[in-house]
Tab-separated table of C-alpha atoms in Angstrom:
chain	number	residue	atom	x	y	z
J	180	UNK	CA	83.111	92.732	120.520
J	181	UNK	CA	86.043	94.967	121.382
J	182	UNK	CA	85.663	98.286	123.361
J	183	UNK	CA	86.779	100.275	120.077
J	184	UNK	CA	84.061	98.703	118.010
J	185	UNK	CA	81.500	99.263	120.674
J	186	UNK	CA	82.337	102.823	121.087
J	187	UNK	CA	82.203	103.375	117.280
J	188	UNK	CA	78.763	101.710	117.245
J	189	UNK	CA	77.535	103.873	120.180
J	190	UNK	CA	78.962	107.024	118.324
J	191	UNK	CA	76.978	106.235	115.313
J	192	UNK	CA	73.690	105.748	117.117
J	193	UNK	CA	74.280	109.120	118.642
J	194	UNK	CA	74.762	110.756	115.273
J	195	UNK	CA	71.694	109.016	114.063
J	196	UNK	CA	69.331	110.486	116.835
J	197	UNK	CA	70.943	113.769	116.341
J	198	UNK	CA	70.552	113.997	112.549
J	199	UNK	CA	74.259	114.213	112.097
J	200	UNK	CA	74.801	111.253	109.562
J	201	UNK	CA	76.203	111.555	106.197
J	202	UNK	CA	75.017	109.175	103.482
J	203	UNK	CA	77.766	106.525	104.115
J	204	UNK	CA	77.105	106.592	107.931
J	205	UNK	CA	73.399	106.371	107.416
J	206	UNK	CA	73.758	103.259	105.400
J	207	UNK	CA	75.909	101.616	108.196
J	208	UNK	CA	73.380	102.374	110.806
J	209	UNK	CA	70.719	100.759	108.768
J	210	UNK	CA	73.199	97.709	108.266
J	211	UNK	CA	73.317	97.528	112.163
J	212	UNK	CA	69.649	97.709	112.469
J	213	UNK	CA	69.214	94.613	110.100
J	214	UNK	CA	71.761	92.606	112.066
J	215	UNK	CA	69.380	92.768	115.116
J	216	UNK	CA	72.030	92.382	117.801
J	217	UNK	CA	72.919	95.949	119.026
J	218	UNK	CA	69.961	96.589	121.381
J	219	UNK	CA	72.299	97.152	124.179
J	220	UNK	CA	74.328	99.930	122.326
J	221	UNK	CA	71.092	101.760	121.131
J	222	UNK	CA	69.782	101.275	124.671
J	223	UNK	CA	72.677	103.071	126.017
J	224	UNK	CA	72.220	106.123	123.577
J	225	UNK	CA	68.425	106.271	124.365
J	226	UNK	CA	69.239	106.278	128.152
J	227	UNK	CA	71.478	109.282	127.371
J	228	UNK	CA	68.255	111.062	125.605
J	229	UNK	CA	66.070	110.108	128.454
J	230	UNK	CA	68.459	111.788	130.953
J	231	UNK	CA	68.305	114.857	128.885
J	232	UNK	CA	64.564	114.942	128.621
J	233	UNK	CA	63.788	115.713	132.091
J	234	UNK	CA	60.286	114.927	131.315
J	235	UNK	CA	57.560	117.172	133.091
J	236	UNK	CA	53.983	115.744	133.673
J	237	UNK	CA	52.794	117.709	130.638
J	238	UNK	CA	55.246	115.927	128.600
J	239	UNK	CA	54.090	112.648	129.859
J	240	UNK	CA	50.536	113.282	128.852
J	241	UNK	CA	51.545	114.383	125.486
J	242	UNK	CA	53.527	111.114	124.914
J	243	UNK	CA	50.505	109.262	126.206
J	244	UNK	CA	48.094	110.499	123.437
J	245	UNK	CA	50.708	109.423	120.690
J	246	UNK	CA	50.193	105.681	120.682
J	247	UNK	CA	49.907	105.628	116.977
J	248	UNK	CA	52.999	107.366	116.307
J	249	UNK	CA	54.900	105.245	118.515
J	250	UNK	CA	53.538	102.302	116.689
J	251	UNK	CA	54.730	103.640	113.513
J	252	UNK	CA	58.208	104.193	115.006
J	253	UNK	CA	58.299	100.650	116.140
J	254	UNK	CA	57.047	99.077	113.010
J	255	UNK	CA	59.222	101.186	110.894
J	256	UNK	CA	62.392	100.098	112.603
J	257	UNK	CA	61.107	96.460	113.213
J	258	UNK	CA	61.149	96.321	109.151
J	259	UNK	CA	64.867	96.653	109.133
J	260	UNK	CA	65.313	93.461	111.239
J	261	UNK	CA	65.306	90.211	109.399
J	262	UNK	CA	65.570	87.843	112.372
J	263	UNK	CA	61.899	86.725	113.333
J	264	UNK	CA	62.649	85.623	116.731
J	265	UNK	CA	63.811	88.955	117.665
J	266	UNK	CA	60.580	90.687	116.926
J	267	UNK	CA	59.079	90.398	120.449
J	268	UNK	CA	62.501	91.350	122.131
J	269	UNK	CA	62.401	94.432	119.886
J	270	UNK	CA	58.738	95.371	120.677
J	271	UNK	CA	59.573	95.179	124.530
J	272	UNK	CA	62.734	97.241	123.794
J	273	UNK	CA	60.960	100.043	122.203
J	274	UNK	CA	58.008	99.971	124.764
J	275	UNK	CA	60.760	100.554	127.365
J	276	UNK	CA	62.138	103.516	125.535
J	277	UNK	CA	58.799	104.791	124.068
J	278	UNK	CA	59.255	108.219	125.755
J	279	UNK	CA	62.949	108.732	124.273
J	280	UNK	CA	61.977	107.341	120.782
J	281	UNK	CA	59.019	109.697	120.784
J	282	UNK	CA	61.383	112.687	121.924
J	283	UNK	CA	63.665	111.922	119.034
J	284	UNK	CA	61.081	111.728	116.458
J	285	UNK	CA	59.039	114.872	117.537
J	286	UNK	CA	62.262	116.831	117.770
J	287	UNK	CA	63.126	116.089	114.163
J	288	UNK	CA	65.770	113.717	115.101
J	289	UNK	CA	64.196	110.457	113.540
J	290	UNK	CA	66.207	110.450	110.496
J	291	UNK	CA	65.134	107.035	109.092
J	292	UNK	CA	61.298	107.878	109.661
J	293	UNK	CA	61.350	111.470	108.567
J	294	UNK	CA	63.539	111.586	105.251
J	295	UNK	CA	64.932	109.457	102.464
J	296	UNK	CA	68.481	110.643	103.104
J	297	UNK	CA	69.854	112.389	106.069
J	298	UNK	CA	70.567	116.280	105.985
J	299	UNK	CA	73.167	118.160	108.142
J	300	UNK	CA	71.885	119.234	111.631
J	301	UNK	CA	71.792	122.984	111.738
J	302	UNK	CA	73.338	123.816	115.325
J	303	UNK	CA	76.158	125.502	116.868
J	304	UNK	CA	79.271	123.502	117.081
J	305	UNK	CA	82.385	123.861	119.281
J	306	UNK	CA	84.165	126.952	118.282
J	307	UNK	CA	88.157	126.626	117.812
J	308	UNK	CA	90.981	127.543	115.793
J	309	UNK	CA	93.292	124.902	116.989
J	310	UNK	CA	91.928	121.513	118.447
J	311	UNK	CA	93.534	119.972	121.578
J	312	UNK	CA	94.760	116.353	121.264
J	313	UNK	CA	94.128	113.652	123.959
J	314	UNK	CA	96.628	112.891	126.835
J	315	UNK	CA	99.194	110.001	126.559
J	316	UNK	CA	101.886	108.113	128.311
J	317	UNK	CA	103.654	110.802	130.591
J	318	UNK	CA	105.405	110.388	133.777
J	319	UNK	CA	108.246	111.446	136.026
J	320	UNK	CA	110.083	109.045	138.373
J	321	UNK	CA	112.046	110.570	141.423
J	322	UNK	CA	114.504	108.079	143.077
J	323	UNK	CA	115.636	107.834	146.575
J	324	UNK	CA	118.754	110.003	145.878
J	325	UNK	CA	116.503	112.851	144.371
J	326	UNK	CA	117.261	112.033	140.751
J	327	UNK	CA	114.245	112.754	138.443
J	328	UNK	CA	113.663	110.910	135.227
J	329	UNK	CA	111.296	111.811	132.564
J	330	UNK	CA	109.918	108.452	131.469
J	331	UNK	CA	108.386	109.573	128.179
J	332	UNK	CA	111.731	110.247	126.653
J	333	UNK	CA	113.609	107.245	128.438
J	334	UNK	CA	114.794	104.287	126.578
J	335	UNK	CA	113.113	100.797	127.001
J	336	UNK	CA	115.701	99.074	129.216
J	337	UNK	CA	117.140	99.174	132.715
J	338	UNK	CA	116.760	102.656	134.182
J	339	UNK	CA	118.357	102.231	137.507
J	340	UNK	CA	119.668	99.506	139.784
J	341	UNK	CA	119.041	100.834	143.396
J	342	UNK	CA	119.681	98.928	146.663
J	343	UNK	CA	117.912	95.655	146.045
J	344	UNK	CA	115.858	96.534	143.268
J	345	UNK	CA	116.110	96.929	139.338
J	346	UNK	CA	113.725	99.476	137.503
J	347	UNK	CA	112.963	98.893	133.858
J	348	UNK	CA	110.901	100.707	131.376
J	349	UNK	CA	109.460	97.550	129.928
J	350	UNK	CA	107.353	99.295	127.076
J	351	UNK	CA	105.660	102.483	126.512
J	352	UNK	CA	103.625	103.485	129.543
J	353	UNK	CA	104.865	100.747	131.799
J	354	UNK	CA	107.512	100.838	134.613
J	355	UNK	CA	108.499	97.450	136.331
J	356	UNK	CA	110.278	97.167	139.794
J	357	UNK	CA	112.141	93.781	140.235
J	358	UNK	CA	114.598	92.258	142.736
J	359	UNK	CA	118.363	93.029	142.066
J	360	UNK	CA	119.636	89.339	142.714
J	361	UNK	CA	123.203	90.584	142.995
J	362	UNK	CA	122.438	92.958	145.984
J	363	UNK	CA	121.858	91.771	149.584
J	364	UNK	CA	120.685	95.196	150.859
J	365	UNK	CA	117.530	95.233	152.717
J	366	UNK	CA	117.474	99.139	153.487
J	367	UNK	CA	114.075	100.523	152.555
J	368	UNK	CA	113.899	103.321	150.173
J	369	UNK	CA	111.242	105.218	148.580
J	370	UNK	CA	110.388	106.348	144.981
J	371	UNK	CA	107.666	108.653	143.877
J	372	UNK	CA	105.893	108.469	140.355
J	373	UNK	CA	104.290	111.769	139.174
J	374	UNK	CA	101.790	111.654	136.369
J	375	UNK	CA	101.344	115.309	134.901
J	376	UNK	CA	98.108	116.496	133.588
J	377	UNK	CA	97.321	115.008	130.139
J	378	UNK	CA	99.344	111.789	131.134
J	379	UNK	CA	98.648	108.326	132.372
J	380	UNK	CA	101.053	105.557	133.202
J	381	UNK	CA	101.305	101.833	134.548
J	382	UNK	CA	103.431	100.632	137.335
J	383	UNK	CA	104.432	97.214	138.661
J	384	UNK	CA	105.423	97.390	142.046
J	385	UNK	CA	108.205	95.010	143.775
J	386	UNK	CA	105.540	92.674	144.951
J	387	UNK	CA	103.938	92.315	141.601
J	388	UNK	CA	101.076	94.470	142.225
J	389	UNK	CA	99.916	96.404	139.122
J	390	UNK	CA	98.917	100.034	139.408
J	391	UNK	CA	97.161	102.140	136.694
J	392	UNK	CA	97.556	105.957	137.369
J	393	UNK	CA	95.471	108.631	135.987
J	394	UNK	CA	96.228	112.337	135.020
J	395	UNK	CA	97.695	114.632	137.726
J	396	UNK	CA	98.392	111.683	140.181
J	397	UNK	CA	101.378	110.877	142.415
J	398	UNK	CA	102.220	107.565	144.144
J	399	UNK	CA	104.993	107.207	146.804
J	400	UNK	CA	106.134	103.668	147.513
J	401	UNK	CA	108.928	101.465	148.769
J	402	UNK	CA	111.506	100.135	146.212
J	403	UNK	CA	111.188	96.712	148.176
J	404	UNK	CA	108.886	95.333	150.742
J	405	UNK	CA	111.239	92.681	152.003
J	406	UNK	CA	111.978	94.261	155.290
J	407	UNK	CA	108.674	95.520	155.949
J	408	UNK	CA	105.554	94.103	157.742
J	409	UNK	CA	103.243	95.781	155.434
J	410	UNK	CA	102.894	97.075	151.745
J	411	UNK	CA	101.983	100.611	152.312
J	412	UNK	CA	101.803	103.246	149.610
J	413	UNK	CA	100.624	106.901	149.618
J	414	UNK	CA	98.359	108.082	146.650
J	415	UNK	CA	97.259	111.512	145.696
J	416	UNK	CA	95.085	111.403	142.745
J	417	UNK	CA	93.453	108.531	141.011
J	418	UNK	CA	94.628	105.088	140.621
J	419	UNK	CA	93.299	101.315	139.854
J	420	UNK	CA	95.114	98.889	142.060
J	421	UNK	CA	95.388	94.970	141.033
J	422	UNK	CA	96.991	93.912	144.091
J	423	UNK	CA	99.093	90.805	144.432
J	424	UNK	CA	97.720	88.345	147.037
J	425	UNK	CA	99.875	87.885	150.179
J	426	UNK	CA	97.795	87.114	153.349
J	427	UNK	CA	100.970	87.699	155.554
J	428	UNK	CA	101.400	91.249	154.458
J	429	UNK	CA	98.368	93.636	154.021
J	430	UNK	CA	98.466	96.177	151.393
J	431	UNK	CA	97.422	99.698	152.515
J	432	UNK	CA	96.724	102.905	150.471
J	433	UNK	CA	97.011	105.998	152.406
J	434	UNK	CA	95.282	109.179	150.920
J	435	UNK	CA	93.469	112.296	152.108
J	436	UNK	CA	92.738	111.195	155.606
J	437	UNK	CA	91.745	107.683	154.490
J	438	UNK	CA	93.172	104.109	154.730
J	439	UNK	CA	92.422	101.376	152.357
J	440	UNK	CA	93.519	97.910	153.483
J	441	UNK	CA	93.327	94.699	151.270
J	442	UNK	CA	95.014	91.251	150.952
J	443	UNK	CA	94.643	90.934	147.405
J	444	UNK	CA	91.889	92.489	145.186
J	445	UNK	CA	91.139	95.132	142.419
J	446	UNK	CA	89.686	98.497	143.263
J	447	UNK	CA	89.761	102.082	141.981
J	448	UNK	CA	90.653	104.894	144.389
J	449	UNK	CA	89.840	108.516	143.472
J	450	UNK	CA	91.453	111.194	145.868
J	451	UNK	CA	91.926	114.308	143.972
J	452	UNK	CA	92.119	117.335	146.255
J	453	UNK	CA	89.846	119.160	144.102
J	454	UNK	CA	86.933	116.607	144.327
J	455	UNK	CA	84.676	116.949	147.343
J	456	UNK	CA	84.971	113.321	148.193
J	457	UNK	CA	87.508	110.307	148.184
J	458	UNK	CA	85.762	107.514	146.304
J	459	UNK	CA	86.836	103.949	146.531
J	460	UNK	CA	85.202	101.513	144.162
J	461	UNK	CA	85.612	97.711	144.710
J	462	UNK	CA	85.771	95.523	141.525
J	463	UNK	CA	86.893	92.132	142.948
J	464	UNK	CA	87.649	90.888	146.493
J	465	UNK	CA	87.199	92.575	149.643
J	466	UNK	CA	88.540	95.559	151.314
J	467	UNK	CA	88.321	97.699	154.211
J	468	UNK	CA	87.882	101.688	154.108
J	469	UNK	CA	88.716	103.549	157.233
J	470	UNK	CA	89.628	106.991	158.677
J	471	UNK	CA	93.397	107.484	159.053
J	472	UNK	CA	94.375	106.545	162.785
J	473	UNK	CA	94.260	109.434	165.119
J	474	UNK	CA	91.305	111.097	163.475
J	475	UNK	CA	87.907	111.480	165.544
J	476	UNK	CA	85.098	109.260	164.750
J	477	UNK	CA	86.963	106.421	163.336
J	478	UNK	CA	84.621	105.277	160.897
J	479	UNK	CA	85.243	102.116	158.983
J	480	UNK	CA	83.390	99.994	156.278
J	481	UNK	CA	83.895	96.649	154.482
J	482	UNK	CA	83.147	96.911	150.785
J	483	UNK	CA	81.812	94.102	148.539
J	484	UNK	CA	82.440	93.976	144.695
J	485	UNK	CA	80.144	96.480	142.969
J	486	UNK	CA	79.971	98.778	145.853
J	487	UNK	CA	81.699	102.225	146.303
J	488	UNK	CA	82.499	104.236	149.420
J	489	UNK	CA	82.525	108.008	149.599
J	490	UNK	CA	84.298	109.778	152.403
J	491	UNK	CA	83.738	113.390	153.464
J	492	UNK	CA	84.504	115.075	156.787
J	493	UNK	CA	85.606	111.658	158.028
J	494	UNK	CA	82.082	110.249	157.308
J	495	UNK	CA	81.947	107.092	155.026
J	496	UNK	CA	78.958	106.206	152.952
J	497	UNK	CA	78.646	103.009	150.986
J	498	UNK	CA	76.312	102.394	147.957
J	499	UNK	CA	76.058	100.009	144.992
J	500	UNK	CA	77.425	101.570	141.590
J	501	UNK	CA	78.163	100.598	138.118
J	502	UNK	CA	81.800	99.785	138.236
J	503	UNK	CA	82.509	100.267	134.545
J	504	UNK	CA	81.746	103.920	134.931
J	505	UNK	CA	84.408	104.153	137.778
J	506	UNK	CA	87.085	102.444	135.929
J	507	UNK	CA	86.273	104.044	132.377
J	508	UNK	CA	89.592	106.213	132.490
J	509	UNK	CA	91.555	102.980	133.020
J	510	UNK	CA	89.879	101.295	129.850
J	511	UNK	CA	90.316	104.455	127.689
J	512	UNK	CA	86.935	105.918	128.102
J	513	UNK	CA	85.064	108.783	129.583
J	514	UNK	CA	81.629	107.709	130.980
J	515	UNK	CA	79.980	110.697	132.451
J	516	UNK	CA	76.520	108.877	133.275
J	517	UNK	CA	76.443	109.818	137.013
J	518	UNK	CA	78.563	112.803	136.925
J	519	UNK	CA	77.429	116.261	137.249
J	520	UNK	CA	78.717	119.126	134.917
J	521	UNK	CA	81.429	120.364	137.112
J	522	UNK	CA	82.757	116.708	137.863
J	523	UNK	CA	82.713	116.009	134.061
J	524	UNK	CA	84.663	119.107	133.242
J	525	UNK	CA	87.282	118.435	135.862
J	526	UNK	CA	88.096	115.077	134.166
J	527	UNK	CA	88.258	116.707	130.800
J	528	UNK	CA	90.478	119.502	132.318
J	529	UNK	CA	92.972	116.969	133.680
J	530	UNK	CA	93.136	114.623	130.634
J	531	UNK	CA	93.502	117.383	128.087
J	532	UNK	CA	95.582	119.755	130.391
J	533	UNK	CA	93.094	122.786	129.948
J	534	UNK	CA	91.628	125.568	131.940
J	535	UNK	CA	87.883	125.686	132.065
J	536	UNK	CA	86.433	129.123	132.326
J	537	UNK	CA	82.674	129.741	133.066
J	538	UNK	CA	81.469	132.981	131.040
J	539	UNK	CA	78.129	132.909	132.797
J	540	UNK	CA	76.765	131.369	136.005
J	541	UNK	CA	78.189	127.705	136.678
J	542	UNK	CA	75.464	125.261	135.396
J	543	UNK	CA	74.374	123.263	138.295
J	544	UNK	CA	71.335	121.292	136.553
J	545	UNK	CA	73.082	119.830	133.749
J	546	UNK	CA	73.753	116.082	133.668
J	547	UNK	CA	76.125	115.588	130.545
J	548	UNK	CA	75.773	111.749	130.379
J	549	UNK	CA	77.455	109.952	127.455
J	550	UNK	CA	80.284	107.580	126.698
J	551	UNK	CA	83.138	108.467	124.461
J	552	UNK	CA	86.818	107.205	123.936
J	553	UNK	CA	89.432	109.590	125.565
J	554	UNK	CA	91.435	109.044	122.501
J	555	UNK	CA	89.502	111.828	120.716
J	556	UNK	CA	90.434	115.336	120.518
J	557	UNK	CA	88.814	117.623	123.043
J	558	UNK	CA	86.154	118.882	120.399
J	559	UNK	CA	84.769	115.727	119.859
J	560	UNK	CA	84.165	115.368	123.740
J	561	UNK	CA	82.688	118.987	123.906
J	562	UNK	CA	80.436	118.445	120.874
J	563	UNK	CA	78.845	115.309	122.576
J	564	UNK	CA	78.127	117.431	125.754
J	565	UNK	CA	76.813	120.261	123.684
J	566	UNK	CA	73.986	117.873	122.647
J	567	UNK	CA	72.232	118.874	125.948
J	568	UNK	CA	71.222	122.141	124.309
J	569	UNK	CA	72.260	123.961	127.451
J	570	UNK	CA	75.842	124.792	127.063
J	571	UNK	CA	78.193	125.937	124.157
J	572	UNK	CA	82.006	125.726	124.302
J	573	UNK	CA	84.637	127.818	122.715
J	574	UNK	CA	88.436	126.705	122.662
J	575	UNK	CA	91.011	129.509	122.763
J	576	UNK	CA	94.557	128.122	123.115
J	577	UNK	CA	94.300	125.780	126.249
J	578	UNK	CA	91.288	127.472	127.730
J	579	UNK	CA	87.788	125.988	127.460
J	580	UNK	CA	85.008	128.764	127.574
J	581	UNK	CA	81.722	127.534	128.833
J	582	UNK	CA	78.716	129.522	127.756
J	583	UNK	CA	75.254	128.864	129.130
């Protein structure tokens, strides 16, 4: 299943539990139940609901006294599955998510169980006059001589031929550096690519390393590594690196008093200055994270795939994480599962190029959760976050007003 289809199925299940389905969507959800192969997507939505419930001991006692209701929920949905071998799997599935299913049902969100046809959910919606579209392929390239090129409007061909290198816009959102065979110049020069808010871009460095750059990010890099002993770039913002293997020439990323060193690997690095920590998430291979030379307490850690380091005040901590959440932006998604409210709003602010204004006290106990495509207009993302029931949004121009 491709990511677009998976995202659409998850959104249908979300609308199901929120009682927001129209007749056509209701029939689609029932068809999904009958196919008996979307437990993972439904589990994701129920995980979201469990996170929002914040169960108290009193809630847990109440749930424990409703075995009959839970059995009814399980049996009713099981009737929609035609595949007999799946029955025990389904029973275990609903035992695991009993609390969330009970929550959905008792809050009037169990559409299939409580009504013959769905009705509209009476609730507040995001207020706006004009919606805000998602970001896209936007970037500016500054050459060694100071010339600045807006890549969005540049044609798909050779942009520049510098000393020893040719720079080509190979397609929408892709810039490629390759050797200039006609030049024998080995002088090292530097270029800088800048991704504005509401933008993203992909870059292929002269050694073949691929870099995906997120909104509000800059990367400074040599136009050629031929005369150098190491491949060294400087990052401010967030990027995903797929480093070309070369054991004779280490690849180093310098950012916010931190150095990441690899030989050939894939990793994500978030070094936005408005984030409290620098986070490095390893996808494949092995890498070393250390404090920049010259700083006190020269901390250093070796990461394994699936691990993430966080660096604050020159201290490095390592933990096991879900890599999918860290690289969701690269795959065209928002995954807010482990984000607090402020972090989620910073991501939204960068991608849609909006200012976030808090009308009341800043919410500190809200975990938005959720998974939604970044291709959506901002109103769809904010409506998903409003499902916590603790916040409301209003869009005025390019300002997002947050009310609690």
